[in-house]
């Protein structure tokens, strides 16, 4: 399979330079970007022939919708898109039907992925909460690796590069398991580890703790300023530690111009963990962030509001 080549390096942003590229997370508030799914319960009620027909139609529909999402991003000058983790549901079933269908769709998948890269739209992924590489349960770790393997396979089929450009971003999982987490990461197949990034969270892994994981495992860190202020009980995104952790996270990126950060605002209060509709407060240091995923309920409307502001 021919893998797409990563975009060439670009200069880092400065406070007076080019603006950060803002990212859309999965779907839009409007119906422009939406996906279909199917429950495991419904699937198991179908005959083998019905399963094949249903999954083929669903996968083709979602691939068309992914292509439409790329078109939406292009039309709205959005250059970062987080794909949904359930893009091709039930491809992990033991009957192997989903895997067979995806293999048959390889050429169409590659064409869509290459189109995104030709348009300069970076595509990333955030696997679901069931990925816990630091679990005490070998079965949970094994299942987590299985999930990541499936995601990596889909990214390969989309002809996305095996690098942090097309990152698969996860949380640390169970707290105080740094050594175990690093050991598991170091055993991961290249298709996964080459794309893996870790993000700090509000509970288990502070920015400093996940930084240590990233440094030891030699994978990039995605800094989330809102998770940081919630974890540390801070009252401002401009607390000195926000800039400190931003720069520390940047040091983990082999290509600093690919550094990705996240932002959300609290819904009911500054430190509320629930996401607000829009981003009304942004860390000043994020003016130096090349890529920012906007985790706001208003989705594309929040991106447009930021784009039109002088934040």
mmCIF file of N, CA, C and O in Angstrom, residues 47-145:
data_model
loop_
_atom_site.group_PDB
_atom_site.id
_atom_site.type_symbol
_atom_site.label_atom_id
_atom_site.label_comp_id
_atom_site.label_asym_id
_atom_site.label_seq_id
_atom_site.Cartn_x
_atom_site.Cartn_y
_atom_site.Cartn_z
ATOM 1 N N UNK A 47 -28.879 -12.367 9.618
ATOM 2 C CA UNK A 47 -28.198 -13.526 9.043
ATOM 3 C C UNK A 47 -26.864 -13.067 8.465
ATOM 4 O O UNK A 47 -26.613 -11.856 8.323
ATOM 5 N N UNK A 48 -26.011 -14.013 8.117
ATOM 6 C CA UNK A 48 -24.701 -13.667 7.564
ATOM 7 C C UNK A 48 -24.846 -12.824 6.298
ATOM 8 O O UNK A 48 -24.130 -11.825 6.104
ATOM 9 N N UNK A 49 -25.772 -13.196 5.434
ATOM 10 C CA UNK A 49 -25.984 -12.445 4.194
ATOM 11 C C UNK A 49 -26.499 -11.044 4.489
ATOM 12 O O UNK A 49 -26.079 -10.062 3.849
ATOM 13 N N UNK A 50 -27.403 -10.929 5.454
ATOM 14 C CA UNK A 50 -27.953 -9.623 5.827
ATOM 15 C C UNK A 50 -26.883 -8.739 6.456
ATOM 16 O O UNK A 50 -26.855 -7.524 6.229
ATOM 17 N N UNK A 51 -26.016 -9.358 7.241
ATOM 18 C CA UNK A 51 -24.924 -8.595 7.864
ATOM 19 C C UNK A 51 -24.017 -7.986 6.791
ATOM 20 O O UNK A 51 -23.643 -6.814 6.871
ATOM 21 N N UNK A 52 -23.665 -8.789 5.817
ATOM 22 C CA UNK A 52 -22.788 -8.307 4.750
ATOM 23 C C UNK A 52 -23.428 -7.163 3.980
ATOM 24 O O UNK A 52 -22.786 -6.139 3.718
ATOM 25 N N UNK A 53 -24.693 -7.320 3.647
ATOM 26 C CA UNK A 53 -25.407 -6.271 2.913
ATOM 27 C C UNK A 53 -25.502 -4.992 3.736
ATOM 28 O O UNK A 53 -25.248 -3.886 3.228
ATOM 29 N N UNK A 54 -25.851 -5.138 5.006
ATOM 30 C CA UNK A 54 -26.032 -3.974 5.882
ATOM 31 C C UNK A 54 -24.720 -3.229 6.105
ATOM 32 O O UNK A 54 -24.667 -1.991 6.020
ATOM 33 N N UNK A 55 -23.642 -3.969 6.369
ATOM 34 C CA UNK A 55 -22.356 -3.316 6.632
ATOM 35 C C UNK A 55 -21.793 -2.671 5.371
ATOM 36 O O UNK A 55 -21.232 -1.570 5.427
ATOM 37 N N UNK A 56 -21.929 -3.337 4.242
ATOM 38 C CA UNK A 56 -21.401 -2.751 2.998
ATOM 39 C C UNK A 56 -22.092 -1.414 2.716
ATOM 40 O O UNK A 56 -21.439 -0.421 2.370
ATOM 41 N N UNK A 57 -23.407 -1.396 2.871
ATOM 42 C CA UNK A 57 -24.149 -0.165 2.614
ATOM 43 C C UNK A 57 -23.778 0.914 3.622
ATOM 44 O O UNK A 57 -23.595 2.085 3.274
ATOM 45 N N UNK A 58 -23.617 0.521 4.879
ATOM 46 C CA UNK A 58 -23.262 1.481 5.922
ATOM 47 C C UNK A 58 -21.854 2.045 5.695
ATOM 48 O O UNK A 58 -21.638 3.257 5.788
ATOM 49 N N UNK A 59 -20.890 1.180 5.396
ATOM 50 C CA UNK A 59 -19.512 1.625 5.202
ATOM 51 C C UNK A 59 -19.387 2.549 3.990
ATOM 52 O O UNK A 59 -18.676 3.566 4.041
ATOM 53 N N UNK A 60 -20.060 2.199 2.917
ATOM 54 C CA UNK A 60 -20.021 3.061 1.736
ATOM 55 C C UNK A 60 -20.653 4.416 2.029
ATOM 56 O O UNK A 60 -20.159 5.461 1.591
ATOM 57 N N UNK A 61 -21.747 4.390 2.798
ATOM 58 C CA UNK A 61 -22.408 5.642 3.177
ATOM 59 C C UNK A 61 -21.488 6.505 4.023
ATOM 60 O O UNK A 61 -21.345 7.713 3.790
ATOM 61 N N UNK A 62 -20.841 5.898 5.026
ATOM 62 C CA UNK A 62 -19.967 6.680 5.899
ATOM 63 C C UNK A 62 -18.719 7.171 5.190
ATOM 64 O O UNK A 62 -18.197 8.243 5.514
ATOM 65 N N UNK A 63 -18.225 6.411 4.210
ATOM 66 C CA UNK A 63 -17.077 6.897 3.439
ATOM 67 C C UNK A 63 -17.489 8.106 2.607
ATOM 68 O O UNK A 63 -16.739 9.085 2.505
ATOM 69 N N UNK A 64 -18.686 8.055 2.038
ATOM 70 C CA UNK A 64 -19.213 9.207 1.298
ATOM 71 C C UNK A 64 -19.360 10.402 2.228
ATOM 72 O O UNK A 64 -19.049 11.546 1.860
ATOM 73 N N UNK A 65 -19.803 10.155 3.442
ATOM 74 C CA UNK A 65 -19.978 11.233 4.418
ATOM 75 C C UNK A 65 -18.634 11.791 4.876
ATOM 76 O O UNK A 65 -18.500 12.987 5.117
ATOM 77 N N UNK A 66 -17.624 10.925 4.977
ATOM 78 C CA UNK A 66 -16.281 11.410 5.308
ATOM 79 C C UNK A 66 -15.763 12.313 4.200
ATOM 80 O O UNK A 66 -15.163 13.367 4.472
ATOM 81 N N UNK A 67 -15.988 11.920 2.967
ATOM 82 C CA UNK A 67 -15.568 12.748 1.842
ATOM 83 C C UNK A 67 -16.299 14.088 1.860
ATOM 84 O O UNK A 67 -15.718 15.144 1.567
ATOM 85 N N UNK A 68 -17.587 14.052 2.242
ATOM 86 C CA UNK A 68 -18.368 15.287 2.360
ATOM 87 C C UNK A 68 -17.842 16.154 3.496
ATOM 88 O O UNK A 68 -17.852 17.390 3.413
ATOM 89 N N UNK A 69 -17.360 15.515 4.576
ATOM 90 C CA UNK A 69 -16.776 16.270 5.692
ATOM 91 C C UNK A 69 -15.525 17.006 5.238
ATOM 92 O O UNK A 69 -15.272 18.159 5.627
ATOM 93 N N UNK A 70 -14.729 16.352 4.402
ATOM 94 C CA UNK A 70 -13.537 16.995 3.853
ATOM 95 C C UNK A 70 -13.939 18.195 2.992
ATOM 96 O O UNK A 70 -13.325 19.270 3.075
ATOM 97 N N UNK A 71 -14.982 18.024 2.201
ATOM 98 C CA UNK A 71 -15.474 19.132 1.372
ATOM 99 C C UNK A 71 -15.976 20.275 2.242
ATOM 100 O O UNK A 71 -15.759 21.457 1.923
ATOM 101 N N UNK A 72 -16.650 19.937 3.336
ATOM 102 C CA UNK A 72 -17.144 20.961 4.256
ATOM 103 C C UNK A 72 -15.969 21.740 4.847
ATOM 104 O O UNK A 72 -16.003 22.977 4.922
ATOM 105 N N UNK A 73 -14.948 21.014 5.259
ATOM 106 C CA UNK A 73 -13.770 21.679 5.825
ATOM 107 C C UNK A 73 -13.113 22.584 4.795
ATOM 108 O O UNK A 73 -12.727 23.726 5.095
ATOM 109 N N UNK A 74 -12.986 22.090 3.576
ATOM 110 C CA UNK A 74 -12.382 22.901 2.514
ATOM 111 C C UNK A 74 -13.183 24.183 2.296
ATOM 112 O O UNK A 74 -12.614 25.279 2.206
ATOM 113 N N UNK A 75 -14.499 24.064 2.215
ATOM 114 C CA UNK A 75 -15.351 25.221 1.947
ATOM 115 C C UNK A 75 -15.311 26.237 3.075
ATOM 116 O O UNK A 75 -15.495 27.443 2.840
ATOM 117 N N UNK A 76 -15.065 25.764 4.289
ATOM 118 C CA UNK A 76 -15.088 26.648 5.454
ATOM 119 C C UNK A 76 -13.691 26.969 5.983
ATOM 120 O O UNK A 76 -13.555 27.478 7.097
ATOM 121 N N UNK A 77 -12.674 26.655 5.186
ATOM 122 C CA UNK A 77 -11.286 26.969 5.549
ATOM 123 C C UNK A 77 -10.904 26.373 6.900
ATOM 124 O O UNK A 77 -10.275 27.016 7.750
ATOM 125 N N UNK A 78 -11.299 25.120 7.098
ATOM 126 C CA UNK A 78 -10.936 24.356 8.293
ATOM 127 C C UNK A 78 -9.905 23.326 7.852
ATOM 128 O O UNK A 78 -10.172 22.522 6.959
ATOM 129 N N UNK A 79 -8.741 23.331 8.465
ATOM 130 C CA UNK A 79 -7.647 22.505 7.971
ATOM 131 C C UNK A 79 -7.272 21.355 8.898
ATOM 132 O O UNK A 79 -6.250 20.696 8.698
ATOM 133 N N UNK A 80 -8.101 21.124 9.913
ATOM 134 C CA UNK A 80 -7.878 20.007 10.827
ATOM 135 C C UNK A 80 -9.215 19.343 11.090
ATOM 136 O O UNK A 80 -10.201 20.019 11.431
ATOM 137 N N UNK A 81 -9.272 18.031 10.917
ATOM 138 C CA UNK A 81 -10.523 17.316 11.113
ATOM 139 C C UNK A 81 -10.293 16.059 11.942
ATOM 140 O O UNK A 81 -9.458 15.217 11.584
ATOM 141 N N UNK A 82 -11.021 15.955 13.068
ATOM 142 C CA UNK A 82 -10.959 14.741 13.878
ATOM 143 C C UNK A 82 -12.052 13.785 13.401
ATOM 144 O O UNK A 82 -13.244 14.059 13.540
ATOM 145 N N UNK A 83 -11.636 12.668 12.843
ATOM 146 C CA UNK A 83 -12.594 11.667 12.399
ATOM 147 C C UNK A 83 -13.274 11.003 13.590
ATOM 148 O O UNK A 83 -12.665 10.869 14.658
ATOM 149 N N UNK A 84 -14.509 10.563 13.437
ATOM 150 C CA UNK A 84 -15.165 9.840 14.524
ATOM 151 C C UNK A 84 -14.536 8.471 14.709
ATOM 152 O O UNK A 84 -14.126 7.831 13.734
ATOM 153 N N UNK A 85 -14.449 8.004 15.955
ATOM 154 C CA UNK A 85 -13.833 6.698 16.201
ATOM 155 C C UNK A 85 -14.706 5.557 15.696
ATOM 156 O O UNK A 85 -14.210 4.457 15.436
ATOM 157 N N UNK A 86 -16.005 5.817 15.527
ATOM 158 C CA UNK A 86 -16.915 4.781 15.042
ATOM 159 C C UNK A 86 -17.244 4.905 13.573
ATOM 160 O O UNK A 86 -18.378 4.619 13.164
ATOM 161 N N UNK A 87 -16.267 5.303 12.787
ATOM 162 C CA UNK A 87 -16.496 5.543 11.362
ATOM 163 C C UNK A 87 -16.987 4.279 10.649
ATOM 164 O O UNK A 87 -17.889 4.331 9.815
ATOM 165 N N UNK A 88 -16.378 3.143 10.988
ATOM 166 C CA UNK A 88 -16.780 1.867 10.389
ATOM 167 C C UNK A 88 -17.109 0.883 11.509
ATOM 168 O O UNK A 88 -16.285 0.035 11.876
ATOM 169 N N UNK A 89 -18.306 0.996 12.070
ATOM 170 C CA UNK A 89 -18.679 0.192 13.235
ATOM 171 C C UNK A 89 -18.728 -1.306 12.941
ATOM 172 O O UNK A 89 -18.970 -1.720 11.801
ATOM 173 N N UNK A 90 -18.452 -2.087 13.987
ATOM 174 C CA UNK A 90 -18.562 -3.548 13.942
ATOM 175 C C UNK A 90 -17.533 -4.211 13.036
ATOM 176 O O UNK A 90 -17.667 -5.370 12.671
ATOM 177 N N UNK A 91 -16.478 -3.485 12.704
ATOM 178 C CA UNK A 91 -15.415 -4.092 11.892
ATOM 179 C C UNK A 91 -14.544 -5.019 12.732
ATOM 180 O O UNK A 91 -13.662 -5.697 12.199
ATOM 181 N N UNK A 92 -14.822 -5.063 14.048
ATOM 182 C CA UNK A 92 -14.057 -5.923 14.940
ATOM 183 C C UNK A 92 -14.754 -7.254 15.227
ATOM 184 O O UNK A 92 -14.269 -8.057 16.016
ATOM 185 N N UNK A 93 -15.899 -7.504 14.589
ATOM 186 C CA UNK A 93 -16.651 -8.724 14.861
ATOM 187 C C UNK A 93 -15.870 -9.963 14.412
ATOM 188 O O UNK A 93 -15.146 -9.941 13.421
ATOM 189 N N UNK A 94 -16.031 -11.047 15.184
ATOM 190 C CA UNK A 94 -15.282 -12.264 14.907
ATOM 191 C C UNK A 94 -15.647 -12.904 13.573
ATOM 192 O O UNK A 94 -14.866 -13.693 13.022
ATOM 193 N N UNK A 95 -16.812 -12.546 13.022
ATOM 194 C CA UNK A 95 -17.196 -13.138 11.736
ATOM 195 C C UNK A 95 -16.360 -12.600 10.576
ATOM 196 O O UNK A 95 -16.363 -13.145 9.480
ATOM 197 N N UNK A 96 -15.623 -11.511 10.813
ATOM 198 C CA UNK A 96 -14.707 -10.982 9.803
ATOM 199 C C UNK A 96 -15.362 -10.296 8.623
ATOM 200 O O UNK A 96 -14.670 -9.876 7.682
ATOM 201 N N UNK A 97 -16.677 -10.125 8.658
ATOM 202 C CA UNK A 97 -17.382 -9.532 7.521
ATOM 203 C C UNK A 97 -16.944 -8.087 7.299
ATOM 204 O O UNK A 97 -16.666 -7.673 6.169
ATOM 205 N N UNK A 98 -16.888 -7.315 8.385
ATOM 206 C CA UNK A 98 -16.487 -5.918 8.267
ATOM 207 C C UNK A 98 -15.089 -5.764 7.697
ATOM 208 O O UNK A 98 -14.838 -4.898 6.848
ATOM 209 N N UNK A 99 -14.160 -6.604 8.148
ATOM 210 C CA UNK A 99 -12.790 -6.546 7.654
ATOM 211 C C UNK A 99 -12.730 -6.845 6.155
ATOM 212 O O UNK A 99 -11.993 -6.187 5.410
ATOM 213 N N UNK A 100 -13.496 -7.828 5.733
ATOM 214 C CA UNK A 100 -13.525 -8.175 4.312
ATOM 215 C C UNK A 100 -14.033 -7.015 3.459
ATOM 216 O O UNK A 100 -13.478 -6.698 2.401
ATOM 217 N N UNK A 101 -15.085 -6.365 3.943
ATOM 218 C CA UNK A 101 -15.667 -5.245 3.201
ATOM 219 C C UNK A 101 -14.684 -4.083 3.119
ATOM 220 O O UNK A 101 -14.519 -3.459 2.065
ATOM 221 N N UNK A 102 -14.013 -3.787 4.235
ATOM 222 C CA UNK A 102 -13.034 -2.696 4.217
ATOM 223 C C UNK A 102 -11.909 -2.989 3.228
ATOM 224 O O UNK A 102 -11.443 -2.092 2.518
ATOM 225 N N UNK A 103 -11.469 -4.247 3.179
ATOM 226 C CA UNK A 103 -10.417 -4.620 2.223
ATOM 227 C C UNK A 103 -10.892 -4.406 0.789
ATOM 228 O O UNK A 103 -10.131 -3.941 -0.070
ATOM 229 N N UNK A 104 -12.153 -4.722 0.535
ATOM 230 C CA UNK A 104 -12.713 -4.526 -0.803
ATOM 231 C C UNK A 104 -12.804 -3.049 -1.166
ATOM 232 O O UNK A 104 -12.745 -2.682 -2.343
ATOM 233 N N UNK A 105 -12.933 -2.198 -0.149
ATOM 234 C CA UNK A 105 -13.075 -0.758 -0.356
ATOM 235 C C UNK A 105 -11.741 -0.025 -0.363
ATOM 236 O O UNK A 105 -11.704 1.204 -0.376
ATOM 237 N N UNK A 106 -10.643 -0.760 -0.339
ATOM 238 C CA UNK A 106 -9.318 -0.157 -0.143
ATOM 239 C C UNK A 106 -9.030 0.999 -1.105
ATOM 240 O O UNK A 106 -8.529 2.055 -0.691
ATOM 241 N N UNK A 107 -9.325 0.817 -2.368
ATOM 242 C CA UNK A 107 -9.014 1.862 -3.353
ATOM 243 C C UNK A 107 -9.821 3.130 -3.084
ATOM 244 O O UNK A 107 -9.287 4.249 -3.167
ATOM 245 N N UNK A 108 -11.099 2.979 -2.744
ATOM 246 C CA UNK A 108 -11.949 4.141 -2.460
ATOM 247 C C UNK A 108 -11.520 4.828 -1.171
ATOM 248 O O UNK A 108 -11.529 6.071 -1.086
ATOM 249 N N UNK A 109 -11.144 4.042 -0.156
ATOM 250 C CA UNK A 109 -10.658 4.616 1.103
ATOM 251 C C UNK A 109 -9.386 5.433 0.860
ATOM 252 O O UNK A 109 -9.247 6.558 1.350
ATOM 253 N N UNK A 110 -8.462 4.859 0.106
ATOM 254 C CA UNK A 110 -7.205 5.559 -0.173
ATOM 255 C C UNK A 110 -7.449 6.857 -0.934
ATOM 256 O O UNK A 110 -6.798 7.876 -0.659
ATOM 257 N N UNK A 111 -8.390 6.848 -1.847
ATOM 258 C CA UNK A 111 -8.681 8.055 -2.634
ATOM 259 C C UNK A 111 -9.203 9.183 -1.749
ATOM 260 O O UNK A 111 -8.821 10.346 -1.918
ATOM 261 N N UNK A 112 -10.050 8.843 -0.795
ATOM 262 C CA UNK A 112 -10.588 9.870 0.113
ATOM 263 C C UNK A 112 -9.487 10.412 1.009
ATOM 264 O O UNK A 112 -9.360 11.633 1.207
ATOM 265 N N UNK A 113 -8.662 9.526 1.548
ATOM 266 C CA UNK A 113 -7.573 9.982 2.413
ATOM 267 C C UNK A 113 -6.577 10.847 1.670
ATOM 268 O O UNK A 113 -6.125 11.877 2.181
ATOM 269 N N UNK A 114 -6.230 10.456 0.461
ATOM 270 C CA UNK A 114 -5.281 11.246 -0.333
ATOM 271 C C UNK A 114 -5.870 12.615 -0.674
ATOM 272 O O UNK A 114 -5.154 13.617 -0.697
ATOM 273 N N UNK A 115 -7.162 12.647 -0.925
ATOM 274 C CA UNK A 115 -7.799 13.927 -1.232
ATOM 275 C C UNK A 115 -7.656 14.890 -0.060
ATOM 276 O O UNK A 115 -7.353 16.078 -0.248
ATOM 277 N N UNK A 116 -7.856 14.389 1.159
ATOM 278 C CA UNK A 116 -7.737 15.267 2.331
ATOM 279 C C UNK A 116 -6.334 15.851 2.421
ATOM 280 O O UNK A 116 -6.162 17.045 2.713
ATOM 281 N N UNK A 117 -5.323 15.029 2.162
ATOM 282 C CA UNK A 117 -3.947 15.497 2.268
ATOM 283 C C UNK A 117 -3.588 16.450 1.137
ATOM 284 O O UNK A 117 -2.851 17.421 1.337
ATOM 285 N N UNK A 118 -4.112 16.193 -0.049
ATOM 286 C CA UNK A 118 -3.870 17.098 -1.178
ATOM 287 C C UNK A 118 -4.489 18.471 -0.937
ATOM 288 O O UNK A 118 -3.964 19.490 -1.396
ATOM 289 N N UNK A 119 -5.594 18.497 -0.184
ATOM 290 C CA UNK A 119 -6.250 19.762 0.153
ATOM 291 C C UNK A 119 -5.629 20.427 1.378
ATOM 292 O O UNK A 119 -6.026 21.525 1.761
ATOM 293 N N UNK A 120 -4.660 19.756 1.989
ATOM 294 C CA UNK A 120 -4.017 20.311 3.179
ATOM 295 C C UNK A 120 -4.859 20.192 4.426
ATOM 296 O O UNK A 120 -4.667 20.945 5.386
ATOM 297 N N UNK A 121 -5.794 19.229 4.421
ATOM 298 C CA UNK A 121 -6.657 19.025 5.594
ATOM 299 C C UNK A 121 -6.097 17.859 6.397
ATOM 300 O O UNK A 121 -6.114 16.710 5.956
ATOM 301 N N UNK A 122 -5.613 18.178 7.572
ATOM 302 C CA UNK A 122 -5.001 17.175 8.442
ATOM 303 C C UNK A 122 -6.097 16.360 9.127
ATOM 304 O O UNK A 122 -7.028 16.914 9.717
ATOM 305 N N UNK A 123 -5.988 15.033 9.077
ATOM 306 C CA UNK A 123 -6.988 14.174 9.696
ATOM 307 C C UNK A 123 -6.370 13.401 10.861
ATOM 308 O O UNK A 123 -5.312 12.779 10.721
ATOM 309 N N UNK A 124 -7.047 13.471 12.010
ATOM 310 C CA UNK A 124 -6.573 12.825 13.220
ATOM 311 C C UNK A 124 -7.714 12.012 13.824
ATOM 312 O O UNK A 124 -8.846 12.043 13.338
ATOM 313 N N UNK A 125 -7.412 11.315 14.917
ATOM 314 C CA UNK A 125 -8.395 10.423 15.522
ATOM 315 C C UNK A 125 -8.225 10.415 17.031
ATOM 316 O O UNK A 125 -7.105 10.547 17.543
ATOM 317 N N UNK A 126 -9.336 10.254 17.751
ATOM 318 C CA UNK A 126 -9.309 10.140 19.209
ATOM 319 C C UNK A 126 -10.086 8.879 19.572
ATOM 320 O O UNK A 126 -11.313 8.911 19.707
ATOM 321 N N UNK A 127 -9.388 7.728 19.711
ATOM 322 C CA UNK A 127 -10.081 6.494 20.087
ATOM 323 C C UNK A 127 -10.895 6.653 21.366
ATOM 324 O O UNK A 127 -10.614 7.527 22.192
ATOM 325 N N UNK A 128 -11.890 5.790 21.534
ATOM 326 C CA UNK A 128 -12.828 5.952 22.645
ATOM 327 C C UNK A 128 -12.216 5.594 23.999
ATOM 328 O O UNK A 128 -11.060 5.171 24.092
ATOM 329 N N UNK A 129 -13.031 5.758 25.051
ATOM 330 C CA UNK A 129 -12.566 5.612 26.425
ATOM 331 C C UNK A 129 -12.227 4.174 26.804
ATOM 332 O O UNK A 129 -11.668 3.924 27.871
ATOM 333 N N UNK A 130 -12.546 3.216 25.939
ATOM 334 C CA UNK A 130 -12.243 1.819 26.245
ATOM 335 C C UNK A 130 -10.766 1.488 26.048
ATOM 336 O O UNK A 130 -10.329 0.397 26.408
ATOM 337 N N UNK A 131 -10.013 2.414 25.474
ATOM 338 C CA UNK A 131 -8.574 2.209 25.301
ATOM 339 C C UNK A 131 -7.867 2.622 26.587
ATOM 340 O O UNK A 131 -7.760 3.804 26.917
ATOM 341 N N UNK A 132 -7.408 1.622 27.354
ATOM 342 C CA UNK A 132 -6.724 1.857 28.632
ATOM 343 C C UNK A 132 -5.460 1.002 28.645
ATOM 344 O O UNK A 132 -5.466 -0.139 29.119
ATOM 345 N N UNK A 133 -4.377 1.548 28.147
ATOM 346 C CA UNK A 133 -3.133 0.797 28.051
ATOM 347 C C UNK A 133 -2.467 0.597 29.401
ATOM 348 O O UNK A 133 -1.568 -0.239 29.537
ATOM 349 N N UNK A 134 -2.909 1.348 30.422
ATOM 350 C CA UNK A 134 -2.308 1.255 31.750
ATOM 351 C C UNK A 134 -3.115 0.382 32.709
ATOM 352 O O UNK A 134 -2.855 0.358 33.906
ATOM 353 N N UNK A 135 -4.091 -0.343 32.197
ATOM 354 C CA UNK A 135 -4.938 -1.172 33.049
ATOM 355 C C UNK A 135 -4.148 -2.286 33.727
ATOM 356 O O UNK A 135 -3.162 -2.793 33.192
ATOM 357 N N UNK A 136 -4.622 -2.690 34.928
ATOM 358 C CA UNK A 136 -4.032 -3.834 35.626
ATOM 359 C C UNK A 136 -4.484 -5.150 34.994
ATOM 360 O O UNK A 136 -3.912 -6.201 35.281
ATOM 361 N N UNK A 137 -5.510 -5.083 34.168
ATOM 362 C CA UNK A 137 -6.058 -6.277 33.548
ATOM 363 C C UNK A 137 -5.401 -6.532 32.193
ATOM 364 O O UNK A 137 -5.538 -5.724 31.270
ATOM 365 N N UNK A 138 -4.700 -7.659 32.040
ATOM 366 C CA UNK A 138 -4.100 -7.985 30.743
ATOM 367 C C UNK A 138 -5.143 -8.040 29.633
ATOM 368 O O UNK A 138 -4.852 -7.681 28.486
ATOM 369 N N UNK A 139 -6.359 -8.473 29.963
ATOM 370 C CA UNK A 139 -7.413 -8.559 28.970
ATOM 371 C C UNK A 139 -7.817 -7.178 28.461
ATOM 372 O O UNK A 139 -8.044 -6.986 27.269
ATOM 373 N N UNK A 140 -7.882 -6.183 29.386
ATOM 374 C CA UNK A 140 -8.227 -4.818 28.998
ATOM 375 C C UNK A 140 -7.121 -4.243 28.114
ATOM 376 O O UNK A 140 -7.398 -3.584 27.106
ATOM 377 N N UNK A 141 -5.875 -4.476 28.474
ATOM 378 C CA UNK A 141 -4.749 -3.990 27.671
ATOM 379 C C UNK A 141 -4.778 -4.631 26.286
ATOM 380 O O UNK A 141 -4.609 -3.955 25.258
ATOM 381 N N UNK A 142 -5.019 -5.943 26.248
ATOM 382 C CA UNK A 142 -5.083 -6.658 24.969
ATOM 383 C C UNK A 142 -6.210 -6.108 24.093
ATOM 384 O O UNK A 142 -6.020 -5.898 22.888
ATOM 385 N N UNK A 143 -7.359 -5.853 24.704
ATOM 386 C CA UNK A 143 -8.488 -5.312 23.942
ATOM 387 C C UNK A 143 -8.196 -3.890 23.461
ATOM 388 O O UNK A 143 -8.587 -3.502 22.356
ATOM 389 N N UNK A 144 -7.489 -3.117 24.301
ATOM 390 C CA UNK A 144 -7.121 -1.748 23.929
ATOM 391 C C UNK A 144 -6.207 -1.756 22.705
ATOM 392 O O UNK A 144 -6.379 -0.948 21.783
ATOM 393 N N UNK A 145 -5.250 -2.668 22.698
ATOM 394 C CA UNK A 145 -4.336 -2.775 21.566
ATOM 395 C C UNK A 145 -5.099 -3.226 20.320
ATOM 396 O O UNK A 145 -4.833 -2.758 19.208
#
